[in-house]
XYZ file of C-alpha atoms in Angstrom:
754
model
C -0.082 -0.170 0.140
C 2.982 2.444 1.041
C 4.404 1.771 -2.740
C 0.797 2.789 -3.953
C 0.714 5.802 -2.546
C 4.105 6.690 -3.210
C 3.534 6.081 -6.742
C 0.001 7.925 -6.869
C 1.162 10.920 -5.105
C 3.592 12.281 -7.890
C 1.528 11.424 -10.754
C -1.356 13.451 -9.191
C 1.130 16.250 -8.572
C 2.369 16.410 -12.224
C -1.331 16.345 -13.717
C -2.364 19.145 -11.421
C 0.555 21.168 -12.849
C -0.480 20.557 -16.138
C -3.399 22.090 -16.549
C -4.882 23.349 -13.390
C -6.467 27.134 -14.269
C -4.710 27.136 -17.687
C -7.414 29.029 -19.232
C -7.341 31.330 -16.583
C -3.587 31.432 -15.986
C -3.520 32.407 -19.895
C -5.627 35.150 -19.337
C -3.145 36.923 -16.215
C 0.201 37.566 -17.381
C 1.743 36.962 -13.688
C -0.188 33.833 -13.321
C 0.890 32.474 -16.651
C 4.566 33.449 -16.153
C 4.269 31.766 -12.652
C 2.394 28.442 -13.953
C 5.509 28.697 -16.649
C 8.006 28.708 -14.048
C 6.776 25.795 -12.048
C 6.500 23.849 -14.938
C 10.373 24.458 -16.002
C 11.434 23.881 -12.377
C 9.473 20.495 -12.344
C 11.320 19.667 -15.697
C 7.575 18.939 -16.675
C 6.860 16.305 -20.051
C 3.563 15.538 -21.077
C 4.362 12.488 -22.816
C 6.010 11.215 -19.979
C 3.229 12.060 -17.302
C 0.727 10.427 -19.669
C 3.021 7.013 -19.990
C 3.153 7.339 -16.450
C -0.762 7.670 -16.103
C -0.885 4.543 -18.326
C 1.413 2.437 -16.404
C -0.209 3.361 -12.814
C -3.886 3.155 -14.254
C -3.028 -0.615 -15.438
C -1.184 -1.523 -11.773
C -4.164 -0.258 -9.821
C -6.567 -1.948 -12.327
C -4.685 -5.482 -12.113
C -3.912 -5.028 -8.362
C -8.058 -4.570 -7.458
C -8.700 -7.710 -9.924
C -6.278 -9.416 -7.859
C -7.272 -8.521 -4.415
C -11.033 -8.822 -5.467
C -10.423 -12.462 -6.842
C -8.849 -13.024 -3.178
C -12.048 -11.480 -1.435
C -14.304 -13.896 -3.529
C -11.942 -16.782 -2.624
C -11.414 -15.871 0.884
C -13.305 -18.490 2.611
C -12.537 -21.107 0.204
C -8.684 -20.729 0.568
C -9.352 -20.702 4.471
C -11.216 -23.840 4.617
C -8.926 -25.496 2.126
C -5.721 -24.700 4.291
C -7.535 -25.701 7.330
C -8.195 -29.124 6.089
C -4.319 -29.466 4.891
C -3.059 -28.318 8.419
C -5.636 -30.891 10.019
C -4.987 -33.881 8.095
C -1.360 -33.383 8.522
C -1.651 -33.459 12.716
C -3.809 -36.544 12.164
C -1.179 -38.046 9.793
C 1.751 -37.581 12.370
C -0.698 -38.550 15.452
C -1.095 -41.796 13.533
C 2.416 -42.107 12.873
C 3.843 -41.624 16.642
C 0.717 -44.261 17.406
C 2.937 -47.341 15.747
C 0.116 -47.928 13.477
C 1.348 -46.316 10.263
C 4.636 -47.365 9.559
C 7.190 -44.413 8.720
C 11.041 -44.629 8.385
C 12.627 -44.864 11.880
C 10.179 -43.481 13.690
C 9.150 -45.072 17.285
C 6.092 -45.147 19.028
C 5.402 -42.053 21.363
C 1.878 -42.236 22.964
C 2.512 -38.454 24.507
C 2.949 -36.935 21.031
C 0.423 -39.016 19.666
C -1.790 -37.600 21.720
C -0.384 -34.444 21.425
C -0.853 -34.120 17.557
C -4.479 -35.362 17.708
C -5.142 -32.585 20.012
C -3.735 -30.288 17.899
C -5.700 -31.553 14.735
C -8.595 -30.596 17.126
C -7.331 -27.493 17.817
C -6.859 -26.585 14.255
C -10.220 -28.170 13.183
C -11.819 -25.655 15.341
C -10.613 -23.038 14.262
C -13.779 -20.065 13.219
C -13.767 -18.078 10.051
C -16.685 -16.055 10.963
C -14.412 -14.871 14.209
C -11.551 -13.821 12.513
C -10.048 -12.216 15.881
C -10.104 -14.858 18.089
C -8.916 -17.327 15.249
C -5.948 -15.228 14.184
C -5.169 -15.126 18.218
C -4.995 -19.000 17.945
C -3.282 -19.654 14.872
C -0.268 -17.532 16.021
C -0.463 -19.809 19.361
C -0.422 -22.922 17.192
C 2.267 -21.976 15.224
C 4.371 -21.054 18.457
C 3.675 -24.989 20.243
C 4.942 -26.467 16.681
C 8.013 -24.766 16.482
C 8.518 -25.804 20.507
C 7.259 -29.170 19.925
C 10.246 -29.470 16.943
C 12.965 -28.163 19.382
C 12.145 -29.869 22.511
C 11.467 -33.149 21.344
C 14.373 -33.294 19.049
C 12.291 -33.632 15.911
C 14.653 -32.224 13.523
C 16.534 -35.530 13.329
C 13.281 -37.133 10.818
C 13.032 -35.121 7.686
C 9.671 -36.565 7.381
C 8.171 -35.295 10.529
C 10.213 -32.281 9.926
C 8.428 -31.446 6.544
C 5.001 -32.271 7.887
C 5.462 -29.907 10.488
C 6.754 -27.108 8.171
C 3.757 -27.779 5.792
C 1.462 -27.113 9.006
C 2.914 -24.283 9.985
C 2.923 -22.636 6.509
C -0.816 -23.180 5.999
C -1.467 -22.016 9.347
C 0.408 -18.628 8.224
C -1.763 -18.800 4.716
C -4.735 -18.598 7.136
C -3.700 -15.679 9.022
C -3.351 -13.898 5.517
C -6.201 -14.720 3.835
C -8.478 -13.994 7.186
C -6.557 -10.304 7.264
C -7.918 -9.752 3.345
C -10.534 -7.019 3.668
C -12.675 -4.953 1.886
C -11.265 -2.067 3.803
C -7.998 -2.301 1.715
C -9.833 -1.674 -1.330
C -11.645 1.506 -0.228
C -8.090 2.728 0.813
C -6.941 1.623 -2.353
C -10.237 3.593 -4.017
C -9.134 7.031 -1.856
C -5.361 6.610 -2.956
C -6.098 6.258 -6.406
C -9.173 9.028 -6.730
C -9.139 10.828 -9.863
C -11.936 13.400 -9.597
C -9.770 16.402 -9.813
C -9.050 15.447 -13.116
C -12.169 15.187 -14.795
C -11.627 18.264 -17.010
C -7.911 17.743 -17.116
C -8.094 14.601 -19.013
C -8.641 15.933 -22.134
C -5.668 17.543 -22.432
C -4.080 14.232 -22.783
C -6.763 12.985 -25.537
C -3.803 13.499 -28.444
C -1.443 11.678 -26.888
C -4.070 8.489 -26.071
C -5.146 8.972 -30.296
C -1.704 9.038 -31.163
C -0.610 5.905 -28.942
C -3.683 4.520 -30.380
C -2.645 4.995 -33.893
C 0.949 3.396 -33.157
C -0.385 0.406 -31.443
C -3.915 -0.410 -31.169
C -3.157 -2.639 -28.272
C -2.641 0.143 -26.267
C -6.638 0.335 -25.544
C -6.117 -2.412 -23.231
C -4.089 0.066 -21.024
C -6.625 2.818 -21.609
C -9.494 0.475 -20.294
C -7.759 0.998 -17.138
C -7.835 4.623 -17.424
C -11.107 4.821 -18.410
C -12.307 2.794 -15.091
C -9.833 4.554 -13.408
C -11.838 8.119 -14.333
C -15.310 6.542 -13.213
C -13.939 7.260 -9.935
C -14.751 10.860 -10.406
C -18.709 9.493 -9.929
C -18.141 7.907 -6.663
C -17.716 10.691 -4.200
C -20.712 12.895 -5.261
C -23.021 9.773 -6.020
C -22.081 8.652 -2.408
C -23.472 11.862 -1.080
C -26.284 11.746 -2.810
C -27.179 8.437 -2.056
C -26.705 9.580 1.696
C -29.349 12.015 1.552
C -31.700 9.517 -0.063
C -32.342 11.962 -3.030
C -34.620 10.992 -5.600
C -31.891 12.598 -8.041
C -29.393 9.292 -8.052
C -30.167 7.752 -10.990
C -30.429 10.874 -13.372
C -26.974 12.106 -12.053
C -25.704 8.759 -12.297
C -26.944 8.478 -15.729
C -25.744 11.983 -16.575
C -22.262 11.652 -15.516
C -21.781 8.060 -16.978
C -23.003 9.324 -20.681
C -20.392 11.664 -20.051
C -17.646 9.558 -19.457
C -18.909 7.235 -22.435
C -19.040 10.257 -24.901
C -15.117 10.788 -23.864
C -14.385 7.198 -24.323
C -16.059 7.677 -27.360
C -14.299 10.406 -28.444
C -10.814 9.010 -28.119
C -11.722 5.651 -29.161
C -12.623 7.666 -32.591
C -9.418 7.676 -33.892
C -9.561 4.009 -34.503
C -12.539 4.164 -37.027
C -10.795 7.529 -38.373
C -7.719 5.698 -39.063
C -9.528 2.897 -40.531
C -11.700 5.073 -42.887
C -8.076 7.052 -44.085
C -6.615 3.322 -45.243
C -10.220 2.549 -46.641
C -10.083 5.593 -48.702
C -6.602 4.217 -49.973
C -8.503 0.913 -50.864
C -11.501 3.073 -52.467
C -9.017 4.572 -54.924
C -7.076 1.823 -55.554
C -10.149 -0.528 -56.301
C -12.128 2.484 -58.476
C -9.127 3.677 -60.344
C -6.500 0.675 -60.198
C -7.869 -2.646 -59.847
C -9.347 -3.793 -63.303
C -12.777 -5.828 -62.373
C -12.028 -9.615 -63.568
C -14.556 -10.582 -66.554
C -16.303 -14.237 -66.022
C -14.371 -15.243 -69.310
C -10.892 -14.386 -69.350
C -8.369 -15.545 -72.300
C -5.155 -17.313 -70.883
C -3.304 -14.520 -72.208
C -4.772 -11.585 -70.411
C -4.300 -13.314 -67.143
C -1.196 -11.657 -65.994
C -2.613 -8.249 -66.654
C -5.707 -8.927 -64.539
C -3.699 -10.240 -61.762
C -2.011 -7.302 -60.718
C -0.360 -8.771 -57.943
C 1.433 -5.730 -56.973
C -1.959 -3.626 -56.185
C -3.708 -6.428 -54.877
C -0.877 -7.375 -52.687
C -1.258 -3.288 -51.094
C -4.938 -3.687 -50.431
C -4.354 -7.326 -48.369
C -1.868 -5.163 -46.524
C -4.036 -1.950 -46.242
C -6.835 -4.761 -45.166
C -4.945 -6.324 -42.558
C -3.907 -3.054 -40.960
C -7.565 -2.705 -40.832
C -8.257 -5.780 -39.120
C -5.144 -5.073 -36.463
C -7.203 -1.866 -35.310
C -10.214 -3.869 -35.216
C -8.636 -6.614 -32.702
C -7.307 -3.977 -30.745
C -10.899 -2.495 -29.951
C -11.899 -5.884 -29.344
C -9.023 -6.425 -26.919
C -11.001 -3.413 -24.289
C -13.806 -6.472 -23.367
C -17.019 -5.321 -21.755
C -16.767 -2.753 -19.478
C -19.244 -1.048 -16.936
C -18.205 2.430 -17.037
C -20.599 4.185 -14.199
C -23.606 2.240 -14.581
C -23.469 2.102 -18.436
C -22.022 -0.995 -19.832
C -19.661 -0.409 -22.949
C -19.506 -3.341 -25.237
C -16.355 -2.771 -27.484
C -18.027 -4.438 -30.662
C -20.840 -2.192 -30.112
C -18.413 0.652 -29.677
C -16.566 -0.145 -32.620
C -19.636 -0.531 -34.922
C -20.890 2.777 -33.815
C -17.488 4.341 -34.347
C -17.428 3.231 -37.695
C -20.860 4.495 -37.990
C -19.793 7.894 -36.880
C -16.929 8.082 -39.374
C -19.088 6.671 -42.346
C -21.704 9.298 -41.597
C -19.063 12.518 -41.519
C -17.384 11.072 -44.831
C -20.650 10.379 -46.944
C -22.072 13.547 -45.482
C -18.919 15.735 -46.437
C -18.942 13.792 -50.004
C -22.768 14.819 -50.571
C -21.937 18.380 -49.397
C -18.884 19.194 -51.684
C -19.931 17.312 -54.545
C -23.391 18.583 -55.228
C -22.447 22.360 -55.137
C -23.132 24.120 -58.538
C -22.421 27.458 -60.447
C -25.716 29.260 -61.595
C -23.617 31.107 -63.991
C -21.801 28.236 -65.579
C -22.355 28.343 -69.907
C -23.087 24.644 -69.320
C -24.825 22.737 -66.038
C -22.184 20.944 -64.164
C -24.803 18.618 -62.721
C -23.859 15.724 -64.966
C -20.133 15.753 -64.481
C -20.821 16.146 -60.811
C -23.327 13.204 -60.577
C -20.710 11.141 -62.347
C -17.961 11.885 -59.915
C -20.250 11.766 -56.655
C -21.405 8.252 -57.952
C -18.025 6.893 -58.643
C -17.406 8.048 -54.789
C -20.555 6.339 -53.425
C -19.785 3.537 -55.474
C -16.450 3.426 -54.335
C -17.639 3.543 -50.539
C -19.823 0.804 -51.090
C -18.055 -1.732 -52.841
C -14.782 -0.924 -50.285
C -17.479 -1.420 -47.092
C -18.724 -4.632 -48.453
C -14.889 -5.623 -48.811
C -13.710 -4.750 -45.521
C -17.135 -6.145 -43.579
C -15.823 -9.618 -43.032
C -12.373 -8.324 -41.476
C -14.099 -6.097 -39.121
C -16.931 -8.418 -38.306
C -19.817 -5.989 -38.855
C -22.984 -5.844 -41.254
C -21.028 -3.850 -44.100
C -24.301 -3.326 -46.348
C -27.035 -3.184 -43.692
C -24.971 -0.084 -41.875
C -24.414 1.559 -45.453
C -28.221 1.423 -46.208
C -29.214 2.697 -42.521
C -26.561 5.227 -42.411
C -27.097 6.799 -46.063
C -30.931 6.812 -45.726
C -30.569 8.744 -42.374
C -28.126 11.394 -43.774
C -30.576 11.755 -46.883
C -33.944 11.880 -44.825
C -32.524 13.894 -42.205
C -31.445 16.465 -44.905
C -34.419 16.383 -46.860
C -36.631 16.824 -43.335
C -34.302 20.348 -42.901
C -34.921 21.227 -46.468
C -38.565 20.883 -46.159
C -38.632 23.349 -42.884
C -38.181 26.042 -45.083
C -41.986 25.169 -46.317
C -43.252 24.719 -42.619
C -44.278 26.895 -40.281
C -43.816 24.617 -37.126
C -40.015 23.501 -37.732
C -38.484 20.042 -36.794
C -35.513 20.994 -34.407
C -32.643 18.975 -34.335
C -33.421 17.172 -30.926
C -36.983 16.705 -32.534
C -35.703 14.855 -35.730
C -35.943 10.823 -35.843
C -32.846 10.856 -37.895
C -30.478 12.808 -35.803
C -28.623 10.898 -33.377
C -26.495 12.002 -30.303
C -24.148 9.768 -30.501
C -23.666 8.958 -34.390
C -24.648 12.581 -35.323
C -25.041 14.299 -38.932
C -22.970 17.059 -39.402
C -25.172 20.339 -40.794
C -22.769 22.608 -43.030
C -22.993 26.350 -43.357
C -25.691 26.985 -46.945
C -24.188 28.185 -49.612
C -26.949 29.789 -51.308
C -30.647 29.807 -50.781
C -30.832 25.960 -50.202
C -30.324 24.314 -47.040
C -28.450 21.833 -48.186
C -27.101 19.781 -50.771
C -30.701 18.152 -51.679
C -32.073 21.437 -51.860
C -28.935 22.431 -54.688
C -29.846 19.539 -56.463
C -33.570 19.940 -56.881
C -32.921 23.877 -57.996
C -30.108 22.750 -60.411
C -32.384 20.308 -61.864
C -35.387 22.910 -62.020
C -32.869 25.266 -63.314
C -31.791 23.457 -66.275
C -35.369 22.133 -67.112
C -36.674 25.849 -67.341
C -40.143 25.984 -69.606
C -39.157 29.457 -70.624
C -35.678 28.011 -71.998
C -36.391 24.546 -72.927
C -38.880 22.442 -74.349
C -40.155 19.034 -73.156
C -40.792 15.853 -75.536
C -42.803 13.511 -74.219
C -42.149 10.583 -76.454
C -38.103 11.116 -75.600
C -38.894 12.234 -72.310
C -36.234 14.705 -72.772
C -35.980 18.196 -72.016
C -34.281 20.262 -75.328
C -32.790 23.880 -75.539
C -35.282 26.328 -77.735
C -32.874 27.860 -79.476
C -30.078 25.520 -80.168
C -32.378 22.283 -80.092
C -30.019 20.383 -78.385
C -30.489 17.792 -76.164
C -30.041 18.567 -72.203
C -31.530 16.115 -70.111
C -32.835 12.929 -70.511
C -33.244 9.995 -68.617
C -29.938 9.491 -67.983
C -29.971 12.160 -65.415
C -32.261 10.509 -63.123
C -30.396 6.811 -63.842
C -26.895 9.097 -62.520
C -28.999 10.240 -59.433
C -30.158 6.476 -58.903
C -26.577 5.946 -58.707
C -25.011 8.773 -56.721
C -27.887 9.505 -54.154
C -29.709 6.020 -54.432
C -33.259 5.290 -53.890
C -33.289 7.174 -50.560
C -31.988 10.297 -52.675
C -34.551 9.669 -55.347
C -37.273 9.569 -52.734
C -36.292 12.516 -50.867
C -35.765 14.689 -54.134
C -39.677 13.259 -54.986
C -40.671 14.620 -51.527
C -38.940 17.967 -51.527
C -40.762 18.601 -55.340
C -44.096 17.891 -53.122
C -43.475 20.489 -51.153
C -42.522 22.985 -53.741
C -45.460 22.251 -55.688
C -47.617 22.840 -52.678
C -45.725 26.096 -52.078
C -46.619 27.082 -55.935
C -50.252 26.085 -55.736
C -50.459 28.043 -52.284
C -49.312 31.333 -54.034
C -51.672 30.679 -57.117
C -54.171 30.631 -54.540
C -52.983 33.931 -52.719
C -52.648 35.606 -56.283
C -56.054 34.623 -56.718
C -57.777 36.187 -54.090
C -55.660 39.401 -53.801
C -56.441 40.086 -57.131
C -59.610 38.305 -58.908
C -61.790 37.406 -55.965
C -60.298 40.669 -53.546
C -63.549 41.361 -51.530
C -62.075 45.338 -51.434
C -61.811 45.727 -55.082
C -64.789 43.930 -56.802
C -63.837 44.765 -60.559
C -62.292 41.685 -61.776
C -65.346 39.877 -59.994
C -68.019 41.984 -61.669
C -66.360 41.917 -64.921
C -66.226 37.877 -64.852
C -70.221 37.733 -63.154
C -71.354 39.997 -66.592
C -69.118 37.680 -68.705
C -70.395 34.437 -67.292
C -73.882 35.830 -68.219
C -73.232 36.388 -71.842
C -71.607 32.819 -72.140
C -75.297 31.198 -70.642
C -76.393 28.966 -71.159
C -72.923 27.132 -71.834
C -74.080 24.298 -73.959
C -75.428 27.258 -76.300
C -73.204 28.946 -79.382
C -71.832 32.721 -78.842
C -72.084 35.254 -81.745
C -68.861 36.585 -82.901
C -66.881 34.432 -80.686
C -63.653 36.266 -81.714
C -64.354 39.861 -80.738
C -66.421 38.422 -77.583
C -63.575 36.499 -76.156
C -60.469 38.285 -77.357
C -62.001 41.631 -75.463
C -62.452 39.552 -72.046
C -59.110 38.174 -72.562
C -57.235 41.598 -73.433
C -59.016 43.254 -70.278
C -57.564 39.989 -67.914
C -54.374 40.268 -69.725
C -52.076 42.000 -66.963
C -52.819 39.224 -64.688
C -51.512 36.656 -66.522
C -48.124 36.646 -66.303
C -47.981 36.077 -62.484
C -50.322 33.244 -63.113
C -48.151 31.640 -65.883
C -45.140 31.312 -64.493
C -46.559 29.703 -61.094
C -48.712 27.228 -63.618
C -45.265 26.458 -65.701
C -43.571 25.889 -62.237
C -45.913 23.311 -61.082
C -46.062 21.190 -64.345
C -42.057 21.327 -64.559
C -41.798 20.210 -61.232
C -45.109 17.520 -62.014
C -43.318 16.032 -65.302
C -39.809 16.036 -63.142
C -41.829 13.409 -60.415
C -43.192 11.651 -63.360
C -39.516 10.667 -64.492
C -38.458 10.290 -60.695
C -41.462 7.777 -60.390
C -40.055 6.138 -63.376
C -36.539 5.435 -62.143
C -37.831 4.358 -59.013
C -40.597 1.871 -60.343
C -37.978 0.439 -63.071
C -34.975 -0.405 -60.501
C -37.440 -1.589 -58.065
C -38.725 -4.427 -60.370
C -35.367 -4.938 -61.770
C -33.623 -4.719 -58.196
C -36.585 -6.469 -56.392
C -39.242 -8.130 -58.218
C -41.047 -9.966 -55.248
C -41.419 -6.349 -53.337
C -42.578 -4.874 -56.485
C -45.175 -7.802 -57.039
C -46.215 -7.712 -53.520
C -46.693 -3.775 -53.487
C -49.071 -3.596 -56.653
C -50.996 -6.876 -55.562
C -51.477 -5.317 -52.468
C -52.422 -2.001 -53.347
C -55.031 -3.608 -56.064
C -56.533 -5.731 -53.257
C -56.766 -2.553 -51.107
C -58.407 -0.508 -53.581
C -61.013 -3.181 -54.833
C -62.099 -3.481 -51.466
C -62.480 0.311 -50.782
C -64.675 0.779 -54.026
C -66.782 -2.354 -53.035
C -67.162 -0.288 -49.712
C -68.650 2.969 -51.169
C -70.954 0.416 -52.995
C -71.753 -0.926 -50.002
C -71.409 0.727 -46.699
C -71.705 -2.413 -44.797
C -68.367 -3.958 -46.049
C -65.316 -3.071 -43.940
C -63.152 -0.099 -44.447
C -59.880 0.932 -42.704
C -60.473 3.171 -39.479
C -58.791 6.654 -39.309
C -56.421 5.248 -36.734
C -55.499 2.382 -39.041
C -52.060 3.365 -40.168
C -52.385 0.601 -43.013
C -52.977 3.496 -45.949
C -50.202 5.553 -44.479
C -47.618 3.240 -44.473
C -48.406 1.663 -47.651
C -48.345 4.927 -49.454
C -44.813 5.520 -47.978
C -43.842 2.336 -49.840
C -45.652 3.104 -52.984
C -44.274 6.241 -53.307
C -40.859 4.736 -52.698
C -41.034 1.907 -55.207
C -42.333 4.727 -57.915
C -45.710 2.945 -57.750
C -47.868 6.410 -57.928
C -49.467 8.965 -60.609
C -48.408 12.611 -59.544
C -50.714 13.707 -61.679
C -53.598 12.155 -59.697
C -52.446 13.819 -56.350
C -54.357 16.124 -54.206
C -51.286 18.659 -52.637
C -53.732 21.163 -51.090
C -57.020 21.517 -49.324
C -59.145 24.082 -51.378
C -62.580 25.975 -50.943
C -65.302 26.866 -53.519
C -64.180 29.983 -55.756
C -66.487 31.697 -57.268
C -65.899 31.873 -61.405
C -62.512 29.303 -60.962
C -63.356 27.606 -63.799
C -64.280 30.511 -65.851
C -61.235 32.233 -65.174
C -59.023 29.090 -66.056
C -60.769 28.710 -69.277
C -60.052 32.388 -70.346
C -56.407 31.840 -68.878
C -55.661 28.609 -71.416
C -57.390 30.023 -74.030
C -55.378 33.544 -73.958
C -52.298 31.166 -74.081
C -53.354 28.766 -77.224
C -52.138 30.911 -79.658
C -48.737 30.932 -78.331
C -48.579 26.876 -78.956
C -48.797 25.174 -82.120
C -49.492 21.536 -82.902
C -46.130 19.515 -84.067
C -46.692 16.451 -85.747
C -42.792 14.961 -85.680
C -43.051 15.252 -81.712
C -46.888 14.500 -81.261
C -47.236 17.461 -79.338
C -47.612 21.107 -78.424
C -44.567 23.659 -78.916
C -43.989 27.144 -79.129
C -44.998 29.145 -82.219
C -42.379 31.942 -81.572
C -38.777 31.584 -79.921
C -39.284 35.646 -79.189
C -42.322 34.297 -77.137
C -41.486 30.795 -75.541
C -44.271 28.787 -73.945
C -43.677 24.895 -73.623
C -46.669 23.036 -73.944
C -46.323 20.020 -71.726
C -45.605 21.878 -68.485
C -48.460 24.191 -69.240
C -50.917 21.372 -69.953
C -49.830 19.178 -66.761
C -49.651 22.266 -64.796
C -53.745 22.870 -65.663
C -54.220 19.695 -64.851
C -52.695 19.665 -61.510
C -54.267 22.868 -60.398
C -57.772 21.834 -61.663
C -57.294 18.330 -59.783
C -56.943 20.081 -56.426
C -60.485 21.218 -56.625
C -63.763 19.488 -56.723
C -64.296 17.822 -59.989
C -67.621 19.711 -60.901
C -64.616 22.764 -61.462
C -63.104 20.248 -64.243
C -66.351 19.488 -65.715
C -67.740 23.087 -66.101
C -63.879 23.756 -67.690
C -64.189 21.430 -70.155
C -67.921 22.666 -70.956
C -66.383 26.118 -71.377
C -63.841 25.393 -73.830
C -66.128 23.001 -75.632
C -68.691 26.127 -75.784
C -65.704 28.225 -77.424
C -64.402 25.650 -80.142
C -68.122 25.059 -81.020
C -68.676 28.795 -81.378
C -65.612 29.354 -83.269
C -66.126 26.387 -86.009
C -69.932 27.562 -86.048
C -68.229 30.955 -87.787
C -65.980 28.993 -90.282
C -67.240 29.259 -93.852
C -68.960 26.441 -95.158
C-alpha cells in the first residue's frame, strides 16, 4: 500500500501542474509566468506523465482485480488450508501411534495425543470469528515450533517436513483472514482521479496518437477509463446518503459524459480505418480492374495485378489489426453504463461513415448557376464513383471487422438523406422540425450540418433547384415521347433519362425519394401562391372590379351548351382586359407543370429499379395496392363492407412504400385543400384560351410546342400545370372548365365558312 501511495502522489502532482487553471492563468500575465516557471522547474513532460498515468492505471486495475479475486476466494482458501493442516496433524498422530509405519519413528503416546489434540484445535478454528482465530493460529504456530525443538524432531526429515507444511498453512490462514474489503476502499481513496475530470481532456491527443501507433494500447486505456469512473463515486455517495431521488439521473448523466469521452478517444480507430479505406477505395476504383466472367489465358497476367492486390491486402490487414485492438478492451462497466467494444466499434464506424458520406454529398453537389453548361451531369458522375467506391470497399472489409457492412451502409445513407430532406423541407413549414425532434438525428452518431452556400439549406435543395434551373420551361422544350428536355434555341438535348439513372447511382433510392418529397413541398408552395394571387386580385373583396367583370361575362356565355355569336370579338375583348393578370399566373402554372414532369420521371426510375432489383417486393406492393383499392371501391358501393378506420396506419404506411417504389401517379395527387371559388372554371378557361395562340401542334413530336422563339411557352408543362391545378378542386370545376372550352370550340367552328 505504501508503494501504491508513493506512486499515486507524484502522478497527481504532475497532472495538477499541467492544466489546472490553464485558461484562467493564460489570461493573467503574472499567473502565466508563475505557471511556466513551475513547469520548467519540475522539468515537466506531458508524454512522460501520460505514460505514467497509463502504467499506474494498469497497475491499479490489476491490483484491484487480484484483490477482488482474493476476497471472493477468501473462505474457500481458508477452508482448504485448514483442511490441509488438520490432515497433517492427524497423520503425525497416527505415525507416533505406531499403527502407521514411517522410517525410523518409534511409538510415542504423548506425541500421539499431542498431535491429535493439535488436529482438533486446527479443525475448531472459526472463519466467522477472525480476531480470536488469528490469535489462536499464532499460538498454534509457536507450539509447533516448540514441539519440534524440545522433542528433537529435526532428525526425522519427514516429520520435520510435515510440521513445516502445517506452519505454512497456518501462516496462509492468517494472511487469508486479514484480506478485508477496507483495503479496496483505501486503494480507491489513494487512486481517486476525480480532480482530473476536466484535465484529462488535454491528454486526448496523446491517447489517440498512441492508439494509432499501437492499437493494443486500448487495453491500458481501459484501465485509465475505469480509473476516471472514480470521479463519480464521491458525489454519488453523498446523493445516496441523502436519499435523493436524483441518484439515477445524476448517475446516468455523468456516466453518459464519461462514455462520450471514451467514444471521443477511441474514434481515432474508425478515423484511421477510414483513412486506410480511402486508399483501398482509390485502388479498387481507379487501379484494380474487375475480372470478367470469361478471361483469355494471355490476359491473366494483366488482370492479376499482383502488386496492387498485395497493397490492398496489406491495407486490409492494417484495418483488421485496429479492429482487434478495440475488441481487446472487453465489455466494461463505466459508471452505470455498460460499454460493449463491438458496439463501440460499430458506432465509431457508423459515425465516421456518416461524416465521410455527408461531406461527399455536401461538396459533390455544389453548382455554379452562372456556368454556361450545367455542371450537374459531371458532378453526379463523380459523386456516383465516390459512393460506389464507399459501398464496394465497405462490403469488402465487413468480414475483416466483423460487421454487417451493407446493412450499416443502407441505414446510415438513408438517415443522412432523410435528415437533409427534413431540414430542407423545414423552409416550407410553419412549425419547424428541430434537431432534437428529428427521428434521424442521433447524439452518439450525429449527422453534420454545413453552412448554406446559396438559398438552399443543404445539398438536396441545391440538387433540386439545379434540376429545375436546367429544365426551365422558358428556356427548354419537353418532348414527351423522348422523355427529354431540349434547348429552345439550339435544339440540343439537355436532359434525358440518363439524369435520373445517374441520380439513382449517386444518391440512391433514398435520394430520389427525398428529391420527390421536396418537389411535393415546392408544388404545394406554388399552388398556395396561386390561391393567394387569385384572392388578392380577382377575388379581392375590397376591389370587386374583376369579379364584376367575370359575372357579366358569365351571363353572356349562358347557357354553356349554346353558341356565342361573334366569338372572336367576345373572347378576345375579355382576354385582353384580364391580360395584365396572366404573367403572374403563367409562371406558377409552368413551375407546377415542370415539377410534375420531373416527379413522373423520378417515379419511372424508382419503379424500374424496384422491378429490376426487387421484383418480389414490386409484385407484392402492386397486388396489395390493387386488393386494397378493390375493397375500398366495394365499401363505397356497399357501406356495410369493411373499410380501414382512421386510426389504422395501413393506408398511410402503404402509401410511403408505394411512393418509394415509384408506384404512384403524381398527376392524380391532391396537394392542398381548397374551398369553392366563384368563377374559378371560367377564369382558368380564359387563362388557357389566352395562351393557346402561343402554341402550335407539331406532328414530328406529337405534341404542343411554342410558335415563336421570342415568346417561348412549353406545351407539356403548361398542360400538366393546368391539370394539376384543376385536380386540387372539386371535379365539378373540371367539368365546367371543359364545358366552357367546348363552347368556345363550337362557337369558333360555327363561324367558319362552309
